């Protein structure tokens, strides 16, 4: 029998060679790396990851895209998944399975104003389901007839598939992938530091939120079905809207019968110091999409969670020939994998049992405080965040807020990595402004680890700046 160690054994040099020969990394300008060895991560424990050459890093990015919320090395998730796989790995989601049912029940306990859970495999796909719900409802429900359009916010990201990309407010992510889908239109972002209306909060009359109404009127209120927003913009540069923002957005949506889709793919599961990102605001979304922290990324799973009133739009009579196709005709093969829901149940149990949302709130406040000590350094323009989700925006000139060059930004990030801390940054998203470093450590982070992160960032800025 092959032992566990045998199965995981490899020869380092041949893996390094094979990486170059066979693997096309995500979001990677490979030409730049033709003569360089790239990072290969082989182990993780808590917040520490080790690369194939044995170098250890403190991961301040929760796996690069803010998703390993309970940290690495959680045996209980692996064991729960293993037991479930042995018992029942898969049956298509056209039927129920026990972990799917149990986790759906758990999600509705955590999102009590919503009523039904629809599973799929990635954040992009969870958003695609939400768009399909909007579009199909616009065909089959008299009250929503023709309301197929979805409005998205500038700087928000909603995924890589063509629909989700069409609903993304980041020009560089969309560039060269056209023609994109019809039926999507943007409205302004909510970042005060670079106010789209050249105003100063609180004397701004919330122009950014009010602009949604202008876009609805321009697009035609009878054609707009929904808006999609991240509660706190993630990849677009860590943007925390002011408290009045969402109530105003919601009142505009209500006025025109427009649904609100809240993309909690990044913010959900405690990232921002409350269980849900939208818990920071007085807002009541009609649909919530989830992925990443849902399983702490130990398995691939996403969910589209909807209000009972949305679900009911699809409760038509299949025996009636006129209604025959008027149920939600959508399926994802892997939406029936039991391992995802099992990992999600265990990851969520850990978050609750270890009170990790409280730790995110407490350590998040400490992280922001410590980052603020960097404010007077050259190149530091703005520092912002909520919970364990913080960003530093770099500028060449603090007065004019001119962003630093991409090259300098890359050098700062590389220097912080060289100091042994993995941080993220805006990455080919915002033309001329991919200059925001982001920190999103696992929710188990300690004060000492935060000190280590801030010291590495300070050194990185001082060495490059
Ligand atoms: C807010 C948000 N929504 C959706 C997605 C897409 O998720 P996935 O990469 O799992 O498709 C992302 C990915 O980073 C995201 O940040």
Coordinates of C-alpha atoms and ligand atoms in Angstrom, one line a residue:
X1 CA 0.0 0.0 0.0
X2 CA 1.3 3.5 -0.8
X3 CA 1.8 5.5 2.4
X4 CA 0.7 9.1 2.8
X5 CA 4.3 10.3 2.6
X6 CA 5.0 8.3 -0.5
X7 CA 2.0 9.8 -2.2
X8 CA 3.0 13.3 -1.4
X9 CA 6.7 12.8 -2.2
X10 CA 8.4 14.6 -5.1
X11 CA 11.7 15.6 -6.4
X12 CA 12.2 19.4 -6.0
X13 CA 14.2 20.1 -9.1
X14 CA 11.9 18.1 -11.4
X15 CA 8.8 19.9 -10.0
X16 CA 10.5 23.3 -10.5
X17 CA 11.3 22.3 -14.1
X18 CA 7.8 20.9 -14.7
X19 CA 6.2 24.1 -13.4
X20 CA 8.0 26.0 -16.1
X21 CA 7.2 23.4 -18.8
X22 CA 3.6 22.6 -18.2
X23 CA 1.8 25.1 -15.9
X24 CA 0.2 28.3 -17.0
X25 CA -0.2 30.3 -13.8
X26 CA -3.2 32.6 -13.3
X27 CA -2.8 36.3 -14.0
X28 CA 0.9 35.9 -14.8
X29 CA 2.9 37.7 -17.5
X30 CA 5.1 34.6 -18.0
X31 CA 7.5 36.3 -20.4
X32 CA 8.9 38.2 -17.4
X33 CA 9.6 34.9 -15.6
X34 CA 11.2 32.9 -18.3
X35 CA 14.6 33.0 -16.7
X36 CA 13.4 33.1 -13.1
X37 CA 12.1 30.4 -10.8
X38 CA 8.5 31.1 -9.7
X39 CA 7.1 30.6 -6.2
X40 CA 5.7 27.1 -5.5
X41 CA 4.0 26.8 -2.2
X42 CA 4.1 23.3 -0.6
X43 CA 3.0 23.6 3.0
X44 CA 1.0 25.7 5.3
X45 CA 0.3 25.9 9.1
X46 CA -1.7 28.7 10.7
X47 CA -0.5 31.8 8.8
X48 CA 2.8 30.4 7.8
X49 CA 3.4 29.0 4.3
X50 CA 6.6 27.3 3.0
X51 CA 7.8 27.4 -0.5
X52 CA 9.5 24.5 -2.3
X53 CA 13.0 25.8 -1.5
X54 CA 12.1 25.8 2.2
X55 CA 11.7 29.5 2.7
X56 CA 8.9 30.4 5.1
X57 CA 6.6 33.4 4.7
X58 CA 4.0 35.0 7.0
X59 CA 0.9 35.1 4.8
X60 CA -1.0 38.4 5.2
X61 CA -3.2 37.6 2.1
X62 CA -5.0 34.4 3.3
X63 CA -3.8 32.5 0.3
X64 CA -3.3 35.4 -2.1
X65 CA -7.0 36.2 -2.6
X66 CA -8.2 36.6 1.0
X67 CA -9.9 33.3 1.3
X68 CA -8.2 30.9 3.8
X69 CA -10.1 32.5 6.7
X70 CA -9.4 29.8 9.3
X71 CA -5.7 29.5 8.4
X72 CA -3.8 26.5 7.1
X73 CA -3.5 23.0 8.5
X74 CA -7.0 22.5 9.9
X75 CA -7.0 18.7 10.2
X76 CA -10.7 18.7 11.2
X77 CA -11.7 20.1 7.8
X78 CA -9.6 17.4 6.0
X79 CA -11.0 14.7 8.2
X80 CA -14.6 15.7 7.8
X81 CA -14.2 15.8 4.0
X82 CA -12.4 12.5 4.0
X83 CA -15.2 10.8 6.0
X84 CA -17.9 12.3 3.8
X85 CA -16.1 11.3 0.6
X86 CA -15.9 7.7 1.8
X87 CA -19.6 7.7 2.6
X88 CA -21.1 9.6 -0.4
X89 CA -18.9 11.8 -2.6
X90 CA -21.4 13.0 -5.2
X91 CA -24.8 13.0 -6.6
X92 CA -26.1 15.7 -8.9
X93 CA -27.7 18.7 -7.2
X94 CA -31.1 17.8 -8.7
X95 CA -31.5 15.8 -5.5
X96 CA -30.6 16.6 -1.9
X97 CA -27.6 15.4 0.1
X98 CA -27.1 15.7 3.8
X99 CA -24.2 18.2 4.0
X100 CA -25.9 20.4 1.4
X101 CA -29.0 20.5 3.4
X102 CA -27.3 21.0 6.7
X103 CA -25.1 23.8 5.4
X104 CA -28.1 25.5 3.7
X105 CA -29.9 25.5 7.0
X106 CA -26.8 27.0 8.7
X107 CA -26.6 29.7 6.1
X108 CA -30.2 30.7 6.6
X109 CA -29.6 30.9 10.3
X110 CA -26.7 33.3 9.5
X111 CA -28.7 35.2 6.9
X112 CA -32.2 35.1 8.5
X113 CA -33.8 37.6 6.1
X114 CA -33.1 35.2 3.2
X115 CA -34.8 31.9 2.5
X116 CA -33.1 29.6 0.0
X117 CA -29.6 28.5 -0.9
X118 CA -28.5 27.6 -4.5
X119 CA -25.0 26.0 -4.7
X120 CA -22.3 26.2 -7.4
X121 CA -18.5 26.2 -7.7
X122 CA -17.0 29.6 -7.7
X123 CA -17.7 33.2 -6.9
X124 CA -18.1 34.0 -10.5
X125 CA -20.6 31.3 -10.9
X126 CA -22.6 32.3 -7.8
X127 CA -22.9 35.8 -9.5
X128 CA -23.9 34.3 -12.8
X129 CA -26.7 32.4 -11.1
X130 CA -27.9 35.7 -9.6
X131 CA -27.9 37.3 -13.1
X132 CA -29.7 34.3 -14.6
X133 CA -32.3 34.6 -11.8
X134 CA -32.8 38.3 -12.7
X135 CA -33.0 37.6 -16.4
X136 CA -35.4 34.6 -16.2
X137 CA -37.6 36.5 -13.7
X138 CA -37.8 39.3 -16.3
X139 CA -39.3 36.7 -18.7
X140 CA -41.6 34.6 -16.6
X141 CA -43.0 37.0 -14.0
X142 CA -45.5 39.7 -14.9
X143 CA -44.3 42.1 -12.2
X144 CA -40.7 41.9 -13.4
X145 CA -41.3 41.8 -17.1
X146 CA -38.5 43.2 -19.2
X147 CA -36.3 44.0 -16.1
X148 CA -33.2 42.1 -17.3
X149 CA -30.4 44.7 -16.8
X150 CA -28.0 44.6 -13.9
X151 CA -26.1 47.7 -12.8
X152 CA -22.6 47.4 -11.3
X153 CA -20.4 49.8 -9.4
X154 CA -17.2 51.2 -10.8
X155 CA -14.1 49.5 -9.3
X156 CA -16.1 46.4 -8.1
X157 CA -15.1 43.0 -9.3
X158 CA -17.6 40.2 -9.7
X159 CA -15.7 37.4 -11.5
X160 CA -14.0 36.0 -14.5
X161 CA -16.7 34.5 -16.5
X162 CA -18.2 36.6 -19.3
X163 CA -21.3 37.6 -17.5
X164 CA -19.5 38.4 -14.2
X165 CA -16.8 40.3 -16.2
X166 CA -19.5 42.3 -17.9
X167 CA -20.7 43.3 -14.4
X168 CA -17.2 44.3 -13.3
X169 CA -16.2 47.9 -12.9
X170 CA -12.5 47.4 -13.6
X171 CA -11.4 48.4 -17.1
X172 CA -8.2 46.4 -17.3
X173 CA -9.9 43.2 -16.3
X174 CA -12.3 43.6 -19.1
X175 CA -9.9 44.8 -21.8
X176 CA -9.6 42.5 -24.8
X177 CA -12.3 40.1 -23.8
X178 CA -15.1 41.8 -25.7
X179 CA -17.7 41.7 -27.0
X180 CA -19.0 41.5 -23.4
X181 CA -22.6 40.8 -22.6
X182 CA -25.4 43.2 -23.2
X183 CA -27.6 44.3 -20.3
X184 CA -25.0 45.6 -17.8
X185 CA -24.2 49.2 -17.0
X186 CA -22.0 51.0 -14.4
X187 CA -22.5 53.6 -11.8
X188 CA -19.9 55.6 -9.8
X189 CA -17.7 54.1 -7.0
X190 CA -17.9 55.2 -3.4
X191 CA -14.2 55.9 -2.6
X192 CA -14.0 59.3 -0.8
X193 CA -10.2 59.5 -1.3
X194 CA -10.8 59.8 -5.0
X195 CA -14.3 61.1 -5.1
X196 CA -15.8 60.9 -8.6
X197 CA -17.6 64.1 -7.9
X198 CA -14.7 66.1 -6.4
X199 CA -16.6 66.5 -3.2
X200 CA -15.7 66.1 0.5
X201 CA -17.7 63.9 2.8
X202 CA -19.9 64.8 4.7
X203 CA -20.6 67.9 2.7
X204 CA -21.1 65.9 -0.5
X205 CA -24.9 65.2 -0.4
X206 CA -23.9 61.6 -1.1
X207 CA -23.5 62.3 -4.8
X208 CA -22.1 58.9 -5.5
X209 CA -25.1 57.0 -4.1
X210 CA -27.6 59.5 -5.7
X211 CA -25.9 58.9 -9.1
X212 CA -27.5 55.4 -9.1
X213 CA -30.8 57.0 -9.7
X214 CA -29.5 58.9 -12.8
X215 CA -28.2 55.6 -14.3
X216 CA -31.5 53.8 -13.6
X217 CA -33.4 56.7 -15.4
X218 CA -30.9 56.7 -18.3
X219 CA -31.1 52.9 -18.8
X220 CA -34.9 53.0 -18.4
X221 CA -36.5 52.0 -15.0
X222 CA -38.6 49.4 -16.7
X223 CA -35.5 47.6 -17.9
X224 CA -33.4 47.5 -14.8
X225 CA -33.7 44.4 -12.7
X226 CA -30.9 44.6 -10.1
X227 CA -27.8 46.2 -8.9
X228 CA -24.8 44.2 -7.8
X229 CA -22.3 45.5 -5.2
X230 CA -19.5 44.3 -2.9
X231 CA -20.3 45.5 0.6
X232 CA -16.7 46.7 0.9
X233 CA -14.9 46.8 -2.5
X234 CA -12.0 44.3 -2.4
X235 CA -9.8 44.0 -5.5
X236 CA -10.8 47.5 -6.6
X237 CA -8.8 48.9 -3.7
X238 CA -10.5 48.3 -0.3
X239 CA -13.3 50.8 -0.4
X240 CA -15.5 51.1 2.7
X241 CA -18.6 53.2 1.9
X242 CA -19.7 55.7 4.5
X243 CA -22.7 54.7 6.7
X244 CA -25.3 56.7 4.8
X245 CA -24.3 55.1 1.5
X246 CA -26.2 51.8 1.5
X247 CA -29.5 53.0 3.0
X248 CA -29.6 55.6 0.2
X249 CA -28.7 53.0 -2.4
X250 CA -31.4 50.7 -1.1
X251 CA -34.1 53.5 -1.1
X252 CA -33.3 54.2 -4.7
X253 CA -33.6 50.5 -5.5
X254 CA -36.9 50.2 -3.7
X255 CA -38.3 53.3 -5.4
X256 CA -37.8 51.6 -8.8
X257 CA -38.4 47.9 -7.9
X258 CA -34.7 47.1 -8.4
X259 CA -33.3 44.1 -6.6
X260 CA -30.0 44.3 -4.7
X261 CA -27.4 41.6 -5.1
X262 CA -24.7 41.7 -2.4
X263 CA -21.5 40.0 -3.4
X264 CA -20.1 38.8 -0.1
X265 CA -17.5 36.5 -1.9
X266 CA -14.6 38.3 -0.2
X267 CA -16.3 40.0 2.8
X268 CA -18.4 37.1 4.1
X269 CA -17.4 34.8 7.0
X270 CA -15.9 37.4 9.3
X271 CA -13.3 39.1 7.0
X272 CA -14.4 42.6 7.9
X273 CA -15.0 42.1 11.7
X274 CA -18.7 41.3 11.4
X275 CA -19.9 38.0 10.0
X276 CA -21.1 39.7 6.8
X277 CA -19.7 42.7 5.2
X278 CA -23.1 44.2 4.8
X279 CA -23.7 43.8 8.6
X280 CA -21.7 47.1 8.9
X281 CA -24.6 48.9 7.2
X282 CA -28.3 49.3 7.5
X283 CA -29.2 47.4 4.3
X284 CA -31.3 44.4 3.4
X285 CA -30.1 42.7 0.1
X286 CA -32.4 40.5 -1.9
X287 CA -29.7 38.1 -2.9
X288 CA -26.3 37.4 -1.4
X289 CA -23.5 35.6 -3.2
X290 CA -20.8 33.6 -1.3
X291 CA -17.5 31.8 -2.1
X292 CA -13.9 31.9 -0.9
X293 CA -14.3 32.0 3.0
X294 CA -17.3 29.8 2.7
X295 CA -15.0 26.8 2.9
X296 CA -11.9 28.7 3.8
X297 CA -11.0 27.5 0.3
X298 CA -10.3 24.0 1.5
X299 CA -12.8 23.0 -1.2
X300 CA -14.4 24.7 -4.2
X301 CA -18.0 25.8 -3.3
X302 CA -20.1 28.9 -3.8
X303 CA -23.7 29.8 -3.1
X304 CA -26.4 32.2 -4.2
X305 CA -28.7 32.9 -1.3
X306 CA -32.0 34.6 -2.0
X307 CA -35.0 36.0 -0.3
X308 CA -38.1 33.8 -0.2
X309 CA -39.8 36.4 -2.4
X310 CA -37.2 35.8 -5.2
X311 CA -37.5 32.0 -4.9
X312 CA -41.3 32.3 -5.2
X313 CA -41.0 34.0 -8.6
X314 CA -40.0 30.5 -9.9
X315 CA -42.8 28.5 -8.2
X316 CA -44.9 28.1 -11.3
X317 CA -47.1 25.1 -12.3
X318 CA -45.1 22.8 -14.5
X319 CA -48.3 20.9 -15.4
X320 CA -49.6 24.1 -17.1
X321 CA -48.2 24.1 -20.6
X322 CA -47.8 27.9 -20.4
X323 CA -45.7 27.5 -17.3
X324 CA -43.7 24.4 -18.3
X325 CA -40.3 26.1 -18.5
X326 CA -40.9 28.6 -15.7
X327 CA -38.8 27.1 -13.0
X328 CA -35.1 28.0 -12.5
X329 CA -33.5 25.8 -15.3
X330 CA -29.9 25.8 -14.2
X331 CA -27.5 23.2 -13.1
X332 CA -23.8 22.9 -12.1
X333 CA -22.3 19.4 -12.1
X334 CA -20.0 20.1 -9.2
X335 CA -22.8 21.8 -7.2
X336 CA -23.6 18.2 -6.2
X337 CA -20.1 17.5 -4.7
X338 CA -20.7 16.8 -1.0
X339 CA -17.1 17.7 0.0
X340 CA -17.6 21.4 -0.5
X341 CA -20.6 21.6 1.9
X342 CA -18.8 19.4 4.4
X343 CA -15.8 21.7 4.4
X344 CA -18.1 24.7 4.7
X345 CA -19.9 23.2 7.7
X346 CA -16.6 22.5 9.5
X347 CA -15.0 25.8 8.6
X348 CA -18.0 27.7 9.8
X349 CA -18.1 25.7 13.0
X350 CA -14.4 26.7 13.6
X351 CA -15.2 30.4 13.0
X352 CA -18.0 30.2 15.5
X353 CA -16.3 28.0 18.1
X354 CA -13.1 30.0 18.1
X355 CA -15.0 33.3 18.0
X356 CA -12.9 34.4 15.0
X357 CA -15.3 37.2 14.0
X358 CA -14.5 38.9 17.3
X359 CA -10.8 38.3 16.7
X360 CA -11.1 39.8 13.2
X361 CA -12.8 42.9 14.7
X362 CA -10.2 43.2 17.5
X363 CA -7.1 42.4 15.5
X364 CA -8.5 44.4 12.5
X365 CA -8.6 47.6 14.7
X366 CA -5.1 46.9 15.9
X367 CA -3.9 46.4 12.3
X368 CA -5.4 49.6 11.1
X369 CA -3.9 51.5 14.1
X370 CA -0.5 50.1 13.4
X371 CA -0.8 50.9 9.6
X372 CA -1.7 54.5 10.5
X373 CA 1.8 54.9 11.9
X374 CA 3.1 54.6 8.3
X375 CA 1.0 57.6 7.2
X376 CA 3.9 60.1 7.2
X377 CA 6.2 57.9 5.2
X378 CA 6.9 59.0 1.6
X379 CA 4.6 57.5 -1.0
X380 CA 1.8 56.6 1.5
X381 CA -1.4 58.4 0.3
X382 CA -4.3 56.8 2.1
X383 CA -4.7 54.0 4.6
X384 CA -8.2 52.4 4.9
X385 CA -10.0 49.3 5.9
X386 CA -12.5 47.4 8.0
X387 CA -11.7 44.4 10.2
X388 CA -8.9 42.3 8.9
X389 CA -9.2 43.8 5.5
X390 CA -6.9 46.9 5.0
X391 CA -5.3 48.8 2.2
X392 CA -2.5 51.3 1.7
X393 CA -2.8 53.5 -1.4
X394 CA 0.6 54.7 -2.7
X395 CA 1.1 58.1 -4.3
X396 CA 4.0 59.9 -5.8
X397 CA 2.7 63.2 -4.6
X398 CA 0.5 63.4 -1.4
X399 CA -1.1 66.7 -2.5
X400 CA -2.0 65.9 -6.1
X401 CA -2.6 62.2 -5.2
X402 CA -0.8 61.1 -8.4
X403 CA -0.3 57.4 -8.1
X404 CA 3.2 56.0 -8.0
X405 CA 4.3 54.0 -11.1
X406 CA 3.4 50.3 -11.5
X407 CA 7.1 49.6 -11.4
X408 CA 7.6 51.2 -8.1
X409 CA 4.5 49.5 -6.7
X410 CA 5.9 46.1 -7.9
X411 CA 9.2 46.9 -6.2
X412 CA 7.6 47.7 -2.9
X413 CA 5.5 44.5 -2.9
X414 CA 8.6 42.5 -3.9
X415 CA 10.6 44.0 -1.1
X416 CA 7.8 43.2 1.5
X417 CA 7.9 39.6 0.2
X418 CA 11.7 39.6 0.5
X419 CA 11.1 40.6 4.2
X420 CA 9.1 37.4 4.5
X421 CA 5.6 38.7 4.4
X422 CA 3.1 38.0 1.6
X423 CA 0.8 40.9 0.9
X424 CA -1.5 41.5 -2.1
X425 CA -2.1 44.5 -4.3
X426 CA -4.5 45.7 -7.0
X427 CA -3.5 43.8 -10.0
X428 CA -4.2 44.9 -13.6
X429 CA -7.6 46.2 -12.6
X430 CA -7.6 50.0 -12.5
X431 CA -5.8 51.9 -15.3
X432 CA -3.0 54.0 -13.8
X433 CA -4.1 53.2 -10.3
X434 CA -3.0 49.6 -9.5
X435 CA -1.2 51.0 -6.5
X436 CA -3.1 49.8 -3.5
X437 CA -1.5 47.2 -1.3
X438 CA -3.9 45.0 0.6
X439 CA -3.7 43.0 3.8
X440 CA -6.2 40.3 4.7
X441 CA -4.6 37.8 7.1
X442 CA -6.4 34.7 8.3
X443 CA -8.8 35.5 11.2
X444 CA -6.6 33.7 13.7
X445 CA -3.8 36.4 13.3
X446 CA -2.1 37.5 16.5
X447 CA -0.7 40.9 17.6
X448 CA 2.8 39.7 17.1
X449 CA 2.1 38.6 13.6
X450 CA 0.5 42.0 12.8
X451 CA 3.6 43.8 14.2
X452 CA 5.7 41.6 11.9
X453 CA 3.6 42.5 8.9
X454 CA 3.7 46.2 9.6
X455 CA 7.5 46.2 10.2
X456 CA 8.0 44.4 6.8
X457 CA 5.8 46.9 5.0
X458 CA 7.7 49.8 6.7
X459 CA 11.0 48.4 5.7
X460 CA 9.7 47.8 2.1
X461 CA 8.6 51.4 1.8
X462 CA 11.8 52.8 3.3
X463 CA 14.0 50.7 1.1
X464 CA 12.2 51.6 -2.1
X465 CA 10.6 55.0 -1.4
Ligands
LIG1 C1 -15.9 40.3 -4.8 C2 -15.6 39.1 -5.7 N1 -16.7 38.5 -6.3 C3 -16.5 37.4 -7.1 C4 -15.2 36.9 -7.3 C5 -15.0 35.7 -8.2 O1 -14.8 34.6 -7.5 P1 -14.1 33.3 -8.2 O2 -12.7 33.7 -8.4 O3 -14.2 32.2 -7.1 O4 -14.8 33.0 -9.4 C6 -14.1 37.5 -6.7 C7 -12.8 36.9 -6.9 O5 -11.8 37.5 -6.4 C8 -14.3 38.6 -5.9 O6 -13.3 39.3 -5.3

